[in-house]
CSV table of C-alpha atoms in Angstrom, one decimal:
chain,number,residue,atom,x,y,z
A,29,MET,CA,-139.7,-132.3,11.3
A,30,SER,CA,-136.2,-132.8,12.9
A,31,SER,CA,-136.0,-133.5,16.6
A,32,PRO,CA,-134.2,-130.9,18.8
A,33,GLN,CA,-131.3,-133.3,19.1
A,34,SER,CA,-130.7,-133.5,15.4
A,35,TYR,CA,-131.4,-129.9,14.4
A,36,ILE,CA,-128.5,-128.0,12.9
A,37,PRO,CA,-128.6,-124.2,12.5
A,38,LEU,CA,-128.5,-122.9,8.9
A,39,SER,CA,-125.1,-121.4,9.5
A,40,LEU,CA,-123.6,-124.8,10.3
A,41,ARG,CA,-125.3,-126.8,7.6
A,42,ARG,CA,-123.4,-128.0,4.5
A,43,LYS,CA,-124.3,-125.8,1.6
A,44,ILE,CA,-125.4,-127.5,-1.6
A,45,VAL,CA,-126.0,-125.2,-4.7
A,46,ILE,CA,-128.2,-126.7,-7.5
A,47,ALA,CA,-127.9,-124.6,-10.6
A,48,LEU,CA,-130.7,-125.2,-13.1
A,49,ASP,CA,-130.9,-124.4,-16.8
A,50,PRO,CA,-133.4,-121.5,-17.3
A,51,ASP,CA,-134.3,-123.0,-20.7
A,52,LEU,CA,-135.7,-126.0,-18.9
A,53,LEU,CA,-137.6,-124.0,-16.4
A,54,ILE,CA,-139.4,-121.6,-18.7
A,55,PRO,CA,-142.1,-122.7,-21.1
A,56,ALA,CA,-141.2,-122.9,-24.8
A,57,PRO,CA,-143.0,-120.9,-27.4
A,58,ILE,CA,-146.3,-122.5,-28.4
A,59,THR,CA,-147.8,-121.8,-31.8
A,60,ASP,CA,-150.3,-123.5,-34.1
A,61,ASP,CA,-147.5,-124.8,-36.1
A,62,THR,CA,-145.6,-126.4,-33.2
A,63,PRO,CA,-148.2,-127.9,-30.8
A,64,GLU,CA,-145.5,-130.4,-29.6
A,65,ALA,CA,-143.9,-127.5,-27.8
A,66,ALA,CA,-146.3,-127.9,-24.9
A,67,SER,CA,-145.3,-131.5,-24.5
A,68,GLY,CA,-141.6,-130.5,-24.7
A,69,SER,CA,-142.0,-127.9,-22.0
A,70,THR,CA,-143.6,-130.5,-19.7
A,71,THR,CA,-140.7,-132.9,-20.5
A,72,ASN,CA,-138.2,-130.2,-19.7
A,73,ARG,CA,-139.8,-129.4,-16.4
A,74,PHE,CA,-139.9,-133.1,-15.4
A,75,LEU,CA,-136.2,-133.4,-16.4
A,76,THR,CA,-135.4,-130.5,-13.9
A,77,PHE,CA,-137.6,-132.2,-11.3
A,78,LYS,CA,-135.6,-135.4,-11.7
A,79,THR,CA,-132.3,-133.5,-11.5
A,80,VAL,CA,-133.3,-132.2,-8.0
A,81,ALA,CA,-134.6,-135.6,-7.1
A,82,TRP,CA,-131.3,-137.2,-8.1
A,83,ALA,CA,-129.5,-134.8,-5.8
A,84,LYS,CA,-131.9,-135.7,-3.0
A,85,ALA,CA,-131.3,-139.4,-3.5
A,86,ASN,CA,-127.5,-139.3,-3.9
A,87,LEU,CA,-126.1,-136.2,-2.2
A,88,ILE,CA,-128.5,-134.4,0.2
A,89,ARG,CA,-128.5,-135.2,3.9
A,90,PRO,CA,-131.8,-133.6,5.0
A,91,THR,CA,-130.9,-133.0,8.6
A,92,GLU,CA,-127.5,-131.6,7.8
A,93,ASP,CA,-127.7,-129.7,4.5
A,94,HIS,CA,-129.3,-126.6,3.1
A,95,VAL,CA,-130.0,-126.5,-0.6
A,96,PHE,CA,-129.8,-123.3,-2.7
A,97,LEU,CA,-131.8,-123.6,-5.9
A,98,VAL,CA,-130.6,-121.0,-8.4
A,99,THR,CA,-130.9,-120.1,-12.1
A,100,CYS,CA,-129.8,-117.2,-14.2
A,101,ILE,CA,-131.6,-115.0,-16.7
A,102,ASP,CA,-129.9,-112.9,-19.3
A,103,PRO,CA,-131.1,-109.3,-18.8
A,104,ALA,CA,-131.2,-108.9,-22.6
A,105,SER,CA,-133.8,-111.6,-23.0
A,106,SER,CA,-135.7,-111.2,-19.7
A,107,ALA,CA,-139.0,-110.4,-21.5
A,108,MET,CA,-141.1,-113.2,-22.9
A,109,ASP,CA,-140.9,-113.8,-26.7
A,110,SER,CA,-144.0,-113.4,-28.8
A,111,GLY,CA,-144.8,-117.2,-28.9
A,112,VAL,CA,-145.0,-117.5,-25.2
A,113,LEU,CA,-147.0,-114.3,-24.8
A,114,SER,CA,-149.4,-115.5,-27.4
A,115,ALA,CA,-149.9,-118.7,-25.4
A,116,MET,CA,-150.4,-116.7,-22.2
A,117,TRP,CA,-152.9,-114.4,-23.9
A,118,THR,CA,-154.9,-117.5,-24.9
A,119,SER,CA,-154.7,-118.7,-21.3
A,120,LEU,CA,-156.6,-115.6,-20.2
A,121,PHE,CA,-159.7,-117.6,-21.1
A,122,SER,CA,-158.6,-120.5,-18.8
A,123,ASP,CA,-157.8,-120.8,-15.1
A,124,GLN,CA,-154.0,-120.7,-15.7
A,125,ASP,CA,-151.8,-118.1,-14.0
A,126,ILE,CA,-150.5,-115.3,-16.2
A,127,HIS,CA,-146.8,-114.4,-16.0
A,128,VAL,CA,-145.3,-111.5,-17.8
A,129,ASP,CA,-141.6,-112.0,-17.6
A,130,LYS,CA,-139.0,-114.8,-17.5
A,131,PRO,CA,-137.6,-114.0,-14.0
A,132,LYS,CA,-141.0,-114.4,-12.4
A,133,VAL,CA,-141.7,-117.6,-14.3
A,134,ALA,CA,-138.3,-119.0,-13.3
A,135,GLU,CA,-138.8,-118.0,-9.7
A,136,GLN,CA,-142.1,-119.7,-9.5
A,137,ALA,CA,-140.7,-122.9,-11.0
A,138,LEU,CA,-137.8,-122.8,-8.4
A,139,LYS,CA,-140.4,-122.3,-5.6
A,140,THR,CA,-142.3,-125.4,-6.8
A,141,LEU,CA,-139.1,-127.4,-6.6
A,142,SER,CA,-138.2,-125.9,-3.1
A,143,GLU,CA,-141.7,-126.9,-1.9
A,144,ALA,CA,-141.1,-130.5,-3.1
A,145,LEU,CA,-137.8,-130.6,-1.1
A,146,ASN,CA,-139.4,-129.2,2.0
A,147,ARG,CA,-142.0,-131.9,1.9
A,148,VAL,CA,-139.3,-134.5,2.2
A,149,GLY,CA,-137.6,-132.6,5.0
A,150,VAL,CA,-134.9,-130.7,3.1
A,151,SER,CA,-134.2,-127.1,4.0
A,152,SER,CA,-134.0,-125.0,0.8
A,153,SER,CA,-134.1,-121.5,-0.7
A,154,VAL,CA,-134.4,-120.1,-4.2
A,155,GLU,CA,-133.0,-117.2,-6.2
A,156,VAL,CA,-133.0,-116.0,-9.8
A,157,VAL,CA,-129.8,-114.1,-10.7
A,158,MET,CA,-129.6,-111.7,-13.6
A,159,GLY,CA,-126.6,-112.5,-15.8
A,160,GLU,CA,-124.8,-115.3,-17.6
A,161,LEU,CA,-124.8,-118.8,-16.1
A,162,GLY,CA,-121.0,-119.4,-16.5
A,163,GLU,CA,-120.2,-116.1,-14.7
A,164,LYS,CA,-122.9,-115.7,-12.1
A,165,ILE,CA,-123.2,-119.3,-10.8
A,166,PRO,CA,-119.6,-119.5,-9.5
A,167,GLU,CA,-120.0,-116.0,-8.0
A,168,TYR,CA,-123.2,-117.3,-6.3
A,169,VAL,CA,-121.4,-120.4,-4.9
A,170,HIS,CA,-118.6,-118.2,-3.5
A,171,LEU,CA,-121.1,-115.7,-2.0
A,172,HIS,CA,-123.0,-118.5,-0.1
A,173,ARG,CA,-119.9,-120.6,0.7
A,174,GLY,CA,-121.2,-123.5,-1.3
A,175,GLU,CA,-119.5,-126.8,-0.6
A,176,ILE,CA,-121.0,-128.8,-3.4
A,177,LEU,CA,-122.3,-127.6,-6.8
A,178,VAL,CA,-124.8,-129.6,-8.8
A,179,VAL,CA,-125.4,-128.5,-12.4
A,180,GLN,CA,-127.6,-129.8,-15.3
A,181,ALA,CA,-125.2,-130.9,-18.0
A,182,PRO,CA,-126.6,-129.5,-21.3
A,183,GLU,CA,-127.2,-131.9,-24.2
A,184,ARG,CA,-124.6,-131.2,-26.9
A,185,ASN,CA,-123.2,-133.2,-29.8
A,186,ALA,CA,-119.5,-134.2,-29.9
A,187,LEU,CA,-118.5,-131.5,-32.4
A,188,VAL,CA,-119.9,-128.7,-30.3
A,189,SER,CA,-118.4,-130.1,-27.1
A,190,SER,CA,-115.0,-130.3,-28.7
A,191,MET,CA,-115.1,-126.6,-29.8
A,192,TRP,CA,-116.0,-124.8,-26.6
A,193,TYR,CA,-117.0,-125.3,-23.0
A,194,SER,CA,-120.6,-125.4,-21.9
A,195,TRP,CA,-121.8,-123.1,-19.1
A,196,ALA,CA,-121.8,-126.2,-16.9
A,197,ASP,CA,-118.1,-126.9,-17.7
A,198,VAL,CA,-117.2,-123.2,-16.9
A,199,CYS,CA,-119.0,-123.4,-13.6
A,200,ALA,CA,-117.1,-126.6,-12.7
A,201,GLN,CA,-113.8,-124.8,-13.4
A,202,LYS,CA,-114.6,-121.6,-11.5
A,203,ALA,CA,-116.8,-122.8,-8.6
A,204,GLY,CA,-113.9,-123.7,-6.3
A,205,CYS,CA,-115.8,-126.7,-4.8
A,206,PRO,CA,-116.6,-130.2,-5.9
A,207,THR,CA,-119.0,-130.0,-8.8
A,208,VAL,CA,-121.4,-132.8,-10.1
A,209,LEU,CA,-122.6,-132.6,-13.7
A,210,VAL,CA,-125.9,-134.5,-13.9
A,211,LYS,CA,-126.6,-135.8,-17.4
A,212,LYS,CA,-130.0,-136.7,-18.8
A,213,THR,CA,-128.8,-140.3,-19.0
A,214,ASP,CA,-128.3,-140.3,-15.3
A,215,LEU,CA,-132.0,-139.7,-14.7
A,216,PRO,CA,-134.3,-142.6,-15.0
A,217,ASP,CA,-137.9,-141.8,-14.4
A,218,ASN,CA,-138.1,-143.7,-11.1
A,219,VAL,CA,-135.5,-141.3,-9.5
A,220,ALA,CA,-138.5,-138.9,-9.1
A,221,VAL,CA,-139.7,-141.0,-6.2
A,222,ALA,CA,-137.0,-139.3,-4.1
A,223,LEU,CA,-139.2,-136.1,-4.1
A,224,ASP,CA,-142.6,-137.7,-4.6
A,225,PRO,CA,-142.5,-140.8,-2.4
A,226,PRO,CA,-145.4,-143.3,-2.6
A,227,LEU,CA,-147.9,-143.5,0.2
A,228,PRO,CA,-146.8,-145.9,3.0
A,229,THR,CA,-148.2,-149.4,2.8
A,230,ALA,CA,-149.7,-151.3,5.7
A,231,THR,CA,-147.2,-153.0,7.9
A,232,THR,CA,-147.4,-156.2,9.9
A,233,ALA,CA,-147.4,-154.0,13.1
A,234,GLU,CA,-150.8,-152.7,12.0
A,235,GLU,CA,-152.3,-156.1,11.5
A,236,PRO,CA,-154.1,-157.9,14.4
A,237,ALA,CA,-151.7,-159.8,16.5
A,238,GLY,CA,-152.1,-163.6,16.4
A,239,ASN,CA,-152.8,-165.7,19.5
């Protein structure tokens, strides 16, 4: 916890907005024909965790910043598809939580990331916005007076990238503040230690003093 001398009120903190891809937050459909989807969902969630950890390691100043974790859900697809619902029905017979719609699932995923930030001393809040990423994220940045925007750069091939902008590109153009696009190649597994630090080891100060 920050000392009184270092505490900065929320209104005076630098505002960092981290916009996360909802497709990486929400479980993929799981069917008997695609059992690898479960592994893919875990990988996606870890990729999102590493994105936030990268921001913590490279941008965030815990005593001076406030982080807004945000994602967007298209209202037209806010209900779970049949594959995900089938998997959740199966989980009725296990101890897993049941979620019925994408906004709730996304919000819970953001809260988990927020809790990880809080554990390492970073002030944060979460929000799920209904609408398209390229439109709503810049609006969110303006509303909260964001000073830095961090976005997950979607994986796209060269042909697709040359034909049209990704939602991350659109956000960078419209946000009106410095924007950092974090690519998968920027995220080695060991970056996760920024949000999940190892236990401290014994120091020489803890050892018996010599004569």
